[in-house]
mmCIF file of C-alpha atoms in Angstrom:
data_model
loop_
_atom_site.group_PDB
_atom_site.id
_atom_site.type_symbol
_atom_site.label_atom_id
_atom_site.label_comp_id
_atom_site.label_asym_id
_atom_site.label_seq_id
_atom_site.Cartn_x
_atom_site.Cartn_y
_atom_site.Cartn_z
ATOM 1 C CA MET A 1 -0.055 -0.126 -0.180
ATOM 2 C CA ALA A 2 1.413 3.374 -0.800
ATOM 3 C CA ASN A 3 2.013 5.912 2.039
ATOM 4 C CA VAL A 4 -0.435 8.735 2.015
ATOM 5 C CA ASN A 5 0.575 12.211 3.343
ATOM 6 C CA PHE A 6 -2.120 14.374 5.219
ATOM 7 C CA GLU A 7 -2.012 17.497 6.742
ATOM 8 C CA ILE A 8 -5.276 18.857 8.765
ATOM 9 C CA LYS A 9 -5.419 22.356 7.983
ATOM 10 C CA GLU A 10 -8.155 23.365 10.319
ATOM 11 C CA HIS A 11 -10.235 21.037 13.152
ATOM 12 C CA VAL A 12 -13.876 22.263 12.428
ATOM 13 C CA GLY A 13 -15.794 19.909 14.730
ATOM 14 C CA THR A 14 -16.034 16.581 16.797
ATOM 15 C CA ILE A 15 -18.981 14.814 15.953
ATOM 16 C CA ALA A 16 -18.490 11.877 18.121
ATOM 17 C CA THR A 17 -16.029 10.339 20.431
ATOM 18 C CA LYS A 18 -16.176 6.411 20.922
ATOM 19 C CA LYS A 19 -15.309 4.582 24.084
ATOM 20 C CA ASN A 20 -12.020 3.524 22.234
ATOM 21 C CA GLY A 21 -11.089 7.110 22.170
ATOM 22 C CA TRP A 22 -11.380 7.684 18.512
ATOM 23 C CA THR A 23 -13.264 10.654 17.236
ATOM 24 C CA LYS A 24 -15.447 11.191 14.394
ATOM 25 C CA GLU A 25 -14.678 14.541 13.192
ATOM 26 C CA LEU A 26 -15.044 17.207 10.385
ATOM 27 C CA ASN A 27 -11.666 18.728 9.392
ATOM 28 C CA VAL A 28 -10.235 20.697 6.456
ATOM 29 C CA VAL A 29 -7.205 17.895 5.146
ATOM 30 C CA SER A 30 -4.896 18.289 2.536
ATOM 31 C CA TRP A 31 -4.150 14.747 1.181
ATOM 32 C CA ASN A 32 -0.984 14.114 -0.764
ATOM 33 C CA ASP A 33 -0.150 17.772 -1.155
ATOM 34 C CA GLY A 34 -3.322 18.447 -2.780
ATOM 35 C CA LYS A 35 -6.005 21.180 -2.412
ATOM 36 C CA ALA A 36 -7.308 21.138 1.072
ATOM 37 C CA LYS A 37 -11.044 19.550 1.292
ATOM 38 C CA TYR A 38 -13.637 19.155 4.208
ATOM 39 C CA ASP A 39 -13.359 15.663 5.308
ATOM 40 C CA ILE A 40 -15.497 13.303 7.955
ATOM 41 C CA ARG A 41 -13.840 10.379 9.097
ATOM 42 C CA GLU A 42 -12.558 8.830 12.612
ATOM 43 C CA TRP A 43 -9.466 9.363 13.957
ATOM 44 C CA ASP A 44 -7.210 7.776 16.737
ATOM 45 C CA GLU A 45 -6.153 9.918 19.665
ATOM 46 C CA ASP A 46 -2.667 10.709 18.223
ATOM 47 C CA TYR A 47 -3.672 11.351 14.698
ATOM 48 C CA GLU A 48 -1.625 8.676 13.281
ATOM 49 C CA ARG A 49 -4.238 6.370 12.384
ATOM 50 C CA MET A 50 -7.757 6.817 10.661
ATOM 51 C CA SER A 51 -10.571 5.005 9.403
ATOM 52 C CA LYS A 52 -12.017 5.447 5.664
ATOM 53 C CA GLY A 53 -13.664 8.936 5.212
ATOM 54 C CA THR A 54 -15.537 11.089 2.849
ATOM 55 C CA THR A 55 -14.068 14.195 1.435
ATOM 56 C CA PHE A 56 -16.059 16.914 0.222
ATOM 57 C CA THR A 57 -15.374 20.451 -1.882
ATOM 58 C CA GLU A 58 -17.074 23.799 -0.365
ATOM 59 C CA GLU A 59 -19.539 23.671 -2.957
ATOM 60 C CA GLU A 60 -20.539 19.851 -2.100
ATOM 61 C CA LEU A 61 -20.329 20.931 1.538
ATOM 62 C CA GLU A 62 -22.926 23.820 1.020
ATOM 63 C CA ASN A 63 -25.240 21.339 -0.968
ATOM 64 C CA LEU A 64 -25.118 18.931 1.931
ATOM 65 C CA PHE A 65 -25.829 21.704 4.288
ATOM 66 C CA ARG A 66 -28.740 22.683 2.506
ATOM 67 C CA ILE A 67 -30.291 19.079 2.241
ATOM 68 C CA LEU A 68 -29.793 18.649 6.080
ATOM 69 C CA LYS A 69 -31.257 22.148 6.811
ATOM 70 C CA SER A 70 -34.068 21.187 4.504
ATOM 71 C CA LYS A 71 -34.343 17.796 6.164
ATOM 72 C CA PHE A 72 -34.513 19.223 9.696
ATOM 73 C CA GLU A 73 -35.558 22.490 9.275
ATOM 74 C CA ASN A 74 -38.392 21.777 12.385
ATOM 75 C CA TRP A 75 -35.691 21.087 14.947
ATOM 76 C CA PHE A 76 -34.395 25.083 14.434
#
């Protein structure tokens, strides 16, 4: 398996914390020196290991926000 390098540019927020200490987070991450994207995945406490995740461009994240806002508009 090829090495993957990453740099967390911004920690946006923690979505959940598991009993084992791993956290599901929304971050802005640059993968393999590429353009930073919004990223949702689980991380270990030292940010050395991670789960599979999903990345979003800013436009994709805005679309997701609109979808969630519409779905849960009665919650706000």
